[in-house]
Each structure stands twice: as structure tokens, then as C-alpha cells.
CSV table of C-alpha atoms in Angstrom, one decimal:
chain,number,residue,atom,x,y,z
A,15,UNK,CA,15.6,-4.3,22.5
A,16,UNK,CA,14.9,-7.9,21.7
A,17,UNK,CA,17.0,-9.5,19.0
A,18,UNK,CA,14.1,-10.4,16.7
A,19,UNK,CA,13.4,-9.9,13.1
A,20,UNK,CA,11.5,-6.9,11.8
A,21,UNK,CA,8.2,-8.3,10.5
A,22,UNK,CA,6.8,-6.2,7.7
A,23,UNK,CA,4.1,-7.0,5.1
A,24,UNK,CA,4.4,-3.8,3.1
A,25,UNK,CA,5.7,-3.9,-0.4
A,26,UNK,CA,9.4,-4.4,-1.0
A,27,UNK,CA,9.1,-3.1,-4.6
A,28,UNK,CA,9.4,0.6,-5.2
A,29,UNK,CA,6.2,2.5,-5.4
A,30,UNK,CA,5.5,3.4,-9.1
A,31,UNK,CA,2.9,5.7,-10.7
A,32,UNK,CA,1.8,5.1,-14.2
A,33,UNK,CA,-0.2,7.5,-16.3
A,34,UNK,CA,-2.6,5.8,-18.7
A,35,UNK,CA,-4.5,7.7,-21.3
A,36,UNK,CA,-7.5,6.8,-23.3
A,37,UNK,CA,-7.4,6.5,-27.0
A,38,UNK,CA,-7.5,9.4,-29.4
A,39,UNK,CA,-10.7,11.4,-29.1
A,40,UNK,CA,-11.3,10.2,-25.5
A,41,UNK,CA,-14.5,8.5,-26.3
A,42,UNK,CA,-13.2,4.9,-26.3
A,43,UNK,CA,-10.4,2.9,-24.8
A,44,UNK,CA,-8.9,0.1,-26.9
A,45,UNK,CA,-7.9,-3.2,-25.5
A,46,UNK,CA,-4.4,-4.6,-25.9
A,47,UNK,CA,-5.1,-7.0,-28.7
A,48,UNK,CA,-6.3,-10.0,-26.7
A,49,UNK,CA,-8.2,-11.2,-29.7
A,50,UNK,CA,-11.7,-10.6,-28.5
A,51,UNK,CA,-11.6,-7.1,-27.0
A,52,UNK,CA,-13.3,-4.6,-29.1
A,53,UNK,CA,-13.2,-0.8,-28.4
A,54,UNK,CA,-14.4,-0.1,-24.9
A,55,UNK,CA,-16.5,2.9,-24.0
A,56,UNK,CA,-14.8,5.4,-21.7
A,57,UNK,CA,-15.9,5.0,-18.1
A,58,UNK,CA,-18.3,7.8,-17.1
A,59,UNK,CA,-19.8,6.2,-14.0
A,60,UNK,CA,-18.4,3.7,-11.4
A,61,UNK,CA,-19.9,1.8,-8.5
A,62,UNK,CA,-17.8,1.7,-5.4
A,63,UNK,CA,-18.3,-1.3,-3.0
A,64,UNK,CA,-17.0,-1.0,0.6
A,65,UNK,CA,-16.9,-4.6,2.0
A,66,UNK,CA,-17.4,-3.4,5.5
A,67,UNK,CA,-19.9,-1.4,7.6
A,68,UNK,CA,-19.7,2.4,7.7
A,69,UNK,CA,-17.1,4.1,9.9
A,70,UNK,CA,-13.9,2.2,9.4
A,71,UNK,CA,-10.9,2.7,7.2
A,72,UNK,CA,-12.3,1.0,4.1
A,73,UNK,CA,-15.5,3.1,4.4
A,74,UNK,CA,-13.4,6.3,4.7
A,75,UNK,CA,-11.4,5.2,1.6
A,76,UNK,CA,-14.5,4.4,-0.4
A,77,UNK,CA,-16.2,7.7,0.4
A,78,UNK,CA,-13.0,9.7,-0.3
A,79,UNK,CA,-12.8,8.0,-3.7
A,80,UNK,CA,-16.4,8.8,-4.5
A,81,UNK,CA,-16.0,12.5,-3.4
A,82,UNK,CA,-12.8,13.1,-5.4
A,83,UNK,CA,-14.0,11.2,-8.5
A,84,UNK,CA,-17.2,13.2,-8.8
A,85,UNK,CA,-16.0,16.6,-7.6
A,86,UNK,CA,-13.1,16.5,-10.0
A,87,UNK,CA,-15.5,15.5,-12.8
A,88,UNK,CA,-13.5,12.3,-13.5
A,89,UNK,CA,-16.8,10.5,-13.5
A,90,UNK,CA,-20.4,11.6,-13.3
A,91,UNK,CA,-21.4,9.4,-10.5
A,92,UNK,CA,-19.7,7.1,-8.0
A,93,UNK,CA,-22.2,5.8,-5.5
A,94,UNK,CA,-20.9,3.8,-2.5
A,95,UNK,CA,-22.5,0.6,-1.2
A,96,UNK,CA,-21.5,-1.0,2.1
A,97,UNK,CA,-21.5,-4.9,2.2
A,98,UNK,CA,-20.1,-5.8,5.5
A,99,UNK,CA,-19.1,-9.1,7.0
A,100,UNK,CA,-16.2,-11.6,7.5
A,101,UNK,CA,-13.3,-9.2,6.9
A,102,UNK,CA,-14.6,-8.3,3.5
A,103,UNK,CA,-15.1,-11.8,2.2
A,104,UNK,CA,-18.9,-11.4,2.1
A,105,UNK,CA,-18.4,-8.4,-0.3
A,106,UNK,CA,-15.7,-10.4,-2.2
A,107,UNK,CA,-18.2,-13.2,-2.8
A,108,UNK,CA,-20.7,-10.6,-4.1
A,109,UNK,CA,-18.1,-9.2,-6.4
A,110,UNK,CA,-17.6,-12.6,-8.0
A,111,UNK,CA,-21.2,-12.4,-9.3
A,112,UNK,CA,-21.0,-8.7,-10.3
A,113,UNK,CA,-21.9,-8.1,-14.0
A,114,UNK,CA,-21.0,-4.4,-14.2
A,115,UNK,CA,-17.3,-4.1,-15.2
A,116,UNK,CA,-17.2,-0.6,-13.9
A,117,UNK,CA,-17.3,-1.7,-10.3
A,118,UNK,CA,-14.5,-0.9,-7.8
A,119,UNK,CA,-14.2,-2.7,-4.5
A,120,UNK,CA,-12.1,-1.3,-1.7
A,121,UNK,CA,-9.8,-3.9,-0.2
A,122,UNK,CA,-6.3,-4.4,1.3
A,123,UNK,CA,-4.2,-6.2,3.7
A,124,UNK,CA,-7.2,-7.0,5.9
A,125,UNK,CA,-8.9,-8.8,3.1
A,126,UNK,CA,-5.8,-10.8,2.3
A,127,UNK,CA,-5.7,-12.2,5.8
A,128,UNK,CA,-9.5,-12.6,6.1
A,129,UNK,CA,-9.5,-14.8,3.0
A,130,UNK,CA,-7.2,-17.2,4.8
A,131,UNK,CA,-8.8,-17.1,8.2
A,132,UNK,CA,-12.4,-17.5,6.8
A,133,UNK,CA,-11.3,-20.1,4.2
A,134,UNK,CA,-13.1,-18.0,1.6
A,135,UNK,CA,-14.3,-19.9,-1.5
A,136,UNK,CA,-13.8,-16.7,-3.5
A,137,UNK,CA,-10.2,-15.4,-3.4
A,138,UNK,CA,-8.6,-12.2,-4.4
A,139,UNK,CA,-6.9,-14.0,-7.2
A,140,UNK,CA,-10.3,-14.4,-8.7
A,141,UNK,CA,-10.7,-10.6,-9.2
A,142,UNK,CA,-9.0,-8.0,-11.4
A,143,UNK,CA,-6.4,-5.9,-9.5
A,144,UNK,CA,-6.6,-2.2,-10.3
A,145,UNK,CA,-4.5,-0.2,-7.9
A,146,UNK,CA,-2.9,0.1,-4.5
A,147,UNK,CA,-3.7,3.5,-3.1
A,148,UNK,CA,-2.6,4.1,0.5
A,149,UNK,CA,-0.6,2.9,3.3
A,150,UNK,CA,-1.3,3.6,7.0
A,151,UNK,CA,0.4,2.6,10.3
A,152,UNK,CA,-1.5,1.0,13.1
A,153,UNK,CA,-1.7,2.2,16.7
A,154,UNK,CA,-2.1,0.2,19.9
A,155,UNK,CA,-4.4,2.0,22.3
A,156,UNK,CA,-5.9,1.5,25.8
A,157,UNK,CA,-8.7,3.3,27.7
A,158,UNK,CA,-7.6,6.5,29.3
A,159,UNK,CA,-7.7,5.0,32.8
A,160,UNK,CA,-5.9,1.8,31.8
A,161,UNK,CA,-3.4,0.2,34.2
A,162,UNK,CA,-1.0,-0.2,31.3
A,163,UNK,CA,1.6,2.6,31.1
A,164,UNK,CA,3.7,1.0,28.3
A,165,UNK,CA,3.3,-1.5,25.5
A,166,UNK,CA,5.5,-3.9,27.4
A,167,UNK,CA,3.0,-3.8,30.3
A,168,UNK,CA,0.2,-4.9,27.9
A,169,UNK,CA,2.2,-7.6,26.1
A,170,UNK,CA,3.6,-9.2,29.3
A,171,UNK,CA,0.1,-9.3,30.8
A,172,UNK,CA,-1.2,-11.1,27.7
A,173,UNK,CA,1.8,-13.5,27.9
A,174,UNK,CA,1.2,-14.2,31.6
A,175,UNK,CA,-2.6,-14.1,31.8
A,176,UNK,CA,-3.7,-15.0,28.3
A,177,UNK,CA,-7.5,-15.1,27.8
A,178,UNK,CA,-8.3,-12.7,30.6
A,179,UNK,CA,-6.8,-9.9,28.6
A,180,UNK,CA,-9.0,-8.9,25.6
A,181,UNK,CA,-7.7,-7.0,22.6
A,182,UNK,CA,-10.0,-5.7,20.0
A,183,UNK,CA,-9.5,-4.5,16.5
A,184,UNK,CA,-10.7,-5.1,12.9
A,185,UNK,CA,-11.5,-8.4,11.2
A,186,UNK,CA,-10.1,-11.7,12.3
A,187,UNK,CA,-6.9,-12.4,10.4
A,188,UNK,CA,-6.6,-8.7,9.3
A,189,UNK,CA,-3.8,-6.3,10.0
A,190,UNK,CA,-4.8,-5.6,13.6
A,191,UNK,CA,-5.0,-9.3,14.5
A,192,UNK,CA,-1.7,-10.0,12.7
A,193,UNK,CA,0.0,-7.2,14.6
A,194,UNK,CA,-1.2,-8.6,18.0
A,195,UNK,CA,0.2,-12.0,17.0
A,196,UNK,CA,3.5,-10.6,15.9
A,197,UNK,CA,4.1,-8.7,19.1
A,198,UNK,CA,3.5,-11.9,21.1
A,199,UNK,CA,5.8,-13.7,18.8
A,200,UNK,CA,8.5,-11.1,19.5
A,201,UNK,CA,7.8,-11.6,23.2
A,202,UNK,CA,8.9,-15.2,22.8
A,203,UNK,CA,5.6,-17.1,22.3
A,204,UNK,CA,5.4,-19.7,19.6
A,205,UNK,CA,2.4,-20.2,17.3
A,206,UNK,CA,0.5,-22.6,19.6
A,207,UNK,CA,1.0,-20.4,22.6
A,208,UNK,CA,-0.2,-17.3,20.7
A,209,UNK,CA,-3.3,-19.2,19.5
A,210,UNK,CA,-4.0,-20.3,23.1
A,211,UNK,CA,-3.4,-17.0,24.8
A,212,UNK,CA,-4.5,-14.3,22.4
A,213,UNK,CA,-8.1,-13.2,23.2
A,214,UNK,CA,-8.9,-11.1,20.1
A,215,UNK,CA,-12.3,-9.7,19.6
A,216,UNK,CA,-12.8,-8.8,15.9
A,217,UNK,CA,-15.0,-5.9,14.6
A,218,UNK,CA,-15.7,-4.6,11.2
A,219,UNK,CA,-13.4,-1.7,11.9
A,220,UNK,CA,-12.0,0.8,14.4
A,221,UNK,CA,-15.3,2.6,14.6
A,222,UNK,CA,-16.9,-0.4,16.4
A,223,UNK,CA,-13.9,-0.9,18.6
A,224,UNK,CA,-14.1,2.6,20.1
A,225,UNK,CA,-17.1,2.2,22.4
A,226,UNK,CA,-15.7,-1.1,23.6
A,227,UNK,CA,-12.5,0.6,24.6
A,228,UNK,CA,-14.1,3.8,26.1
A,229,UNK,CA,-16.6,1.6,28.0
A,230,UNK,CA,-13.8,-0.5,29.5
A,231,UNK,CA,-15.1,-3.7,27.9
A,232,UNK,CA,-11.7,-4.6,26.5
A,233,UNK,CA,-8.1,-4.1,27.7
A,234,UNK,CA,-6.7,-2.7,24.5
A,235,UNK,CA,-7.3,-2.0,20.8
A,236,UNK,CA,-5.5,-1.9,17.5
A,237,UNK,CA,-6.5,-0.1,14.4
A,238,UNK,CA,-5.3,2.5,11.8
A,239,UNK,CA,-4.0,5.7,13.2
A,240,UNK,CA,-6.7,7.6,11.4
A,241,UNK,CA,-9.5,5.6,13.1
A,242,UNK,CA,-8.3,6.3,16.6
A,243,UNK,CA,-6.5,9.7,16.3
A,244,UNK,CA,-9.5,11.9,17.3
A,245,UNK,CA,-10.2,9.8,20.4
A,246,UNK,CA,-6.5,9.9,21.4
A,247,UNK,CA,-6.5,13.7,21.0
A,248,UNK,CA,-9.7,14.0,23.1
A,249,UNK,CA,-8.2,12.0,25.9
A,250,UNK,CA,-10.7,9.1,25.8
A,251,UNK,CA,-7.9,6.7,24.6
A,252,UNK,CA,-4.2,6.6,25.3
A,253,UNK,CA,-1.7,5.5,22.6
A,254,UNK,CA,1.0,3.0,23.6
A,255,UNK,CA,2.8,2.7,20.3
A,256,UNK,CA,2.6,2.9,16.5
A,257,UNK,CA,3.5,0.2,14.0
A,258,UNK,CA,5.5,2.3,11.6
A,259,UNK,CA,9.3,2.5,11.3
A,260,UNK,CA,9.2,6.2,12.5
A,261,UNK,CA,6.8,8.2,14.6
A,262,UNK,CA,3.8,9.5,12.7
A,263,UNK,CA,2.9,13.2,12.2
A,264,UNK,CA,-0.6,12.8,13.8
A,265,UNK,CA,0.9,11.3,17.0
A,266,UNK,CA,4.4,12.7,17.1
A,267,UNK,CA,4.9,11.9,20.8
A,268,UNK,CA,3.9,8.2,20.5
A,269,UNK,CA,6.8,5.8,20.3
A,270,UNK,CA,7.1,3.0,17.7
A,271,UNK,CA,6.6,-0.6,18.6
A,272,UNK,CA,10.3,-1.1,17.8
A,273,UNK,CA,11.3,1.7,20.2
A,274,UNK,CA,9.2,-0.1,22.8
A,275,UNK,CA,11.4,-3.2,22.5
A,276,UNK,CA,9.5,-5.4,19.9
A,277,UNK,CA,11.1,-5.4,16.4
A,278,UNK,CA,7.8,-5.3,14.5
A,279,UNK,CA,6.9,-3.0,11.6
A,280,UNK,CA,3.6,-3.5,10.0
A,281,UNK,CA,1.6,-1.0,7.9
A,282,UNK,CA,-1.9,-1.5,6.5
A,283,UNK,CA,-2.2,-0.9,2.7
A,284,UNK,CA,-5.5,-0.3,0.9
A,285,UNK,CA,-6.4,-0.5,-2.8
A,286,UNK,CA,-9.2,-1.3,-5.2
A,287,UNK,CA,-10.1,-4.4,-7.3
A,288,UNK,CA,-12.7,-5.0,-10.0
A,289,UNK,CA,-14.7,-8.1,-11.0
A,290,UNK,CA,-12.8,-11.0,-12.4
A,291,UNK,CA,-13.1,-11.7,-16.1
A,292,UNK,CA,-13.3,-8.1,-17.4
A,293,UNK,CA,-11.5,-7.4,-20.6
A,294,UNK,CA,-8.1,-5.7,-20.9
A,295,UNK,CA,-9.7,-2.6,-22.3
A,296,UNK,CA,-12.2,-2.4,-19.4
A,297,UNK,CA,-9.3,-2.8,-16.9
A,298,UNK,CA,-7.3,-0.1,-18.6
A,299,UNK,CA,-10.2,2.3,-18.4
A,300,UNK,CA,-10.6,1.7,-14.6
A,301,UNK,CA,-6.8,2.2,-14.2
A,302,UNK,CA,-7.1,5.4,-16.2
A,303,UNK,CA,-9.9,6.7,-13.9
A,304,UNK,CA,-7.9,5.8,-10.7
A,305,UNK,CA,-4.7,7.3,-12.1
A,306,UNK,CA,-6.6,10.6,-12.8
A,307,UNK,CA,-7.8,10.5,-9.2
A,308,UNK,CA,-4.3,9.9,-7.9
A,309,UNK,CA,-2.9,12.9,-9.9
A,310,UNK,CA,-5.5,15.3,-8.6
A,311,UNK,CA,-4.8,17.9,-5.9
A,312,UNK,CA,-8.0,16.9,-4.2
A,313,UNK,CA,-6.7,13.4,-3.6
A,314,UNK,CA,-3.5,14.7,-2.3
A,315,UNK,CA,-5.5,16.8,0.2
A,316,UNK,CA,-7.5,13.7,1.2
A,317,UNK,CA,-4.2,11.9,1.9
A,318,UNK,CA,-3.0,14.7,4.1
A,319,UNK,CA,-6.3,15.1,5.9
A,320,UNK,CA,-6.7,11.4,6.7
A,321,UNK,CA,-3.0,10.8,7.5
A,322,UNK,CA,-2.6,8.2,4.7
A,323,UNK,CA,0.7,7.7,2.9
A,324,UNK,CA,0.6,7.6,-0.9
A,325,UNK,CA,1.4,4.0,-1.9
A,326,UNK,CA,0.1,4.2,-5.5
A,327,UNK,CA,0.8,1.2,-7.6
A,328,UNK,CA,-0.9,-0.1,-10.8
A,329,UNK,CA,-0.4,-2.5,-13.7
A,330,UNK,CA,2.0,-5.4,-13.5
A,331,UNK,CA,3.7,-3.9,-10.5
A,332,UNK,CA,0.5,-4.1,-8.4
A,333,UNK,CA,-0.2,-7.6,-9.7
A,334,UNK,CA,3.3,-8.7,-8.5
A,335,UNK,CA,2.9,-6.9,-5.2
A,336,UNK,CA,-0.4,-8.5,-4.5
A,337,UNK,CA,0.9,-12.0,-5.3
A,338,UNK,CA,3.8,-11.6,-3.0
A,339,UNK,CA,1.7,-10.0,-0.2
A,340,UNK,CA,-0.8,-13.0,-0.3
A,341,UNK,CA,2.1,-15.4,0.1
A,342,UNK,CA,3.7,-13.4,2.9
A,343,UNK,CA,0.4,-12.9,4.9
A,344,UNK,CA,-0.5,-16.6,4.5
A,345,UNK,CA,2.9,-17.6,5.9
A,346,UNK,CA,2.8,-15.1,8.7
A,347,UNK,CA,-0.7,-16.3,9.8
A,348,UNK,CA,0.5,-19.8,10.0
A,349,UNK,CA,3.7,-18.9,11.9
A,350,UNK,CA,1.8,-17.1,14.6
A,351,UNK,CA,-0.9,-19.7,14.9
A,352,UNK,CA,-3.9,-17.8,13.4
A,353,UNK,CA,-4.5,-20.4,10.7
A,354,UNK,CA,-3.5,-24.0,10.3
């Protein structure tokens, strides 16, 4: 076991759940007295934006949201629109111009990193935070016939042979990319060496990485457990390690990265944001809608089916978490040489 720090970008604050209710009669939701916020109509329809192509974790999250919100009659309609590109920053830029306050965009740790690596003009700080929803460990995989038997085999090959070893995963600067960098850092490489040696091929999500892996086009892949689990179970991919503190139920026989000798723990959180500049009352209504979703048995079933951990957080606690996470991710990206 290497004597290195445990790197984790998950929340240090305790997960909290807050139940928000609409005003008496249920037909309107009052603002909190900001001076210009009149009664706000109760939300009956929402638009869900997934800032990625279909098939990945954000898309799965957006469609699970839509399904539960409508099947539980929390809202009448919740159509999903995919706007892929640049780790979610293309969708983020579109959200900046969104006029409908009842719009929810799926986002998370990947977007936090992508804002930095893409030097996005529109930042998460320009939006309205609504809720953190889920948390998911990552898994490092290789093709079934790979020469790598252990995680150490892979990491040492990257350290020794650099660009000849290609690792694929989600967006540049996202959780998968960060994890690859952190493992190399724990192997003794500094930021400049990581930037030089790490040959990382980004995709919009794990769905696009799968054919590259199965086809032998890349040496290894990193993504959420839920995105690779079925391909591991089928035997098309082999899992080398998971990024959580403990083994995960879906892959009980797969060791953690820490158990493999690299003291790194990193989980990928996901949540939703709304357009910037909406009123306090409009924000409260969206929080109410998402809180009702979180309290439903249907959402609990989605979490169990997808293998997501419940990481629900709203209000000031989510605002604080997001601020701290942006600071931590930015610092980590600089330390491992992924941004200047």
C-alpha cells in the first residue's frame, strides 16, 4: 500500500433531505419576500435537459427523472432533450439563454471539471442550484482478453510507456479523467509527467466507450459502475477496481482502488440545476417537485435498479457543497496537470 493521501471529491457535509411544501391550497408558491417576487404558480410541467448524448449516466438520470415525475403524477409532463458536447458545457451555455424557469438540467462532477478544462464562458455559478441527487462509484475496466491482470499492471504500463497506452472514459476533465490522473499521481508522477504521459480519449459517456473497449481500440476504460456493469457481467469487459471506499453490490468480487495499492477514493455525484436569475419562489417550486420525487418509492426503486447511492441535498446545503466542490475540483485538476 503506498503512503499517499486519499483523494476524494465527494461531499464532506452530511447528506440532508428537506421537505418543502407549497403554500395553502397548493395552487401557488410564495417567494421568500425578496421584494419583487409575487405569488408563483405551482409547477405542473418541467423540461429536462441532458447535456450529453443518449446512453450515458446523465441520460439515464434525466430519463429516470422524467419517468418518475410523470408516473407519480408529480408533474403532467417532463420531456427530455439531449444537448451533447464538451462535457456538458454546450448545454450549460444553452441554459444561460433559457427563458422557461421550469427547466431542469442534469449535471454533476463531470460538468464541474469540464467547465475548467474547456474554459467555459458560462459557469455553474451562473445557474440556480436545485438538488444533488445521486452518487456513484467509478470502475476501471479492460477488454476481456487484455494483458492487464491487475490495476497495478495498467498503471505501471502508463507510467513506463505513456502515450502508447490509451485510456477512454467520459468528458475531458470529468470524473473519469480525474480518476486516471489521481491514480498516476499516487504512482509517483507529478503534474507535468501526468500531462505528458496520460493518453486519455474522451467520450460523451460510458456508452460510447464500450465499443472502443470491446473492439480493442483502447487499453482501458473508466466510467460509472452502472454504465459498464452489464458488459462486465456478460464477459466482454473485465473490471480491475472500483473507486469507492468499499466494494459495490453490483460487483462484489471487484477490489477497490485502495485495496489495489493506490489510496484514491472518488465518486461521481449527479444533480440538477435551473436557469440563473429565476425568482426565489420559482426555485422553491422546483425544489418542491424534486423533493416529492425523492420521497417516492418509485425513485427509491430507480436508485436500487441503477446502483446509485442516494445523495439528496437541497437548499443552502447544496449551494455550499457545490461551491466547495468547484474549488476542490479546480485545485485537483491543476495538481494533476489537467489544467494550467
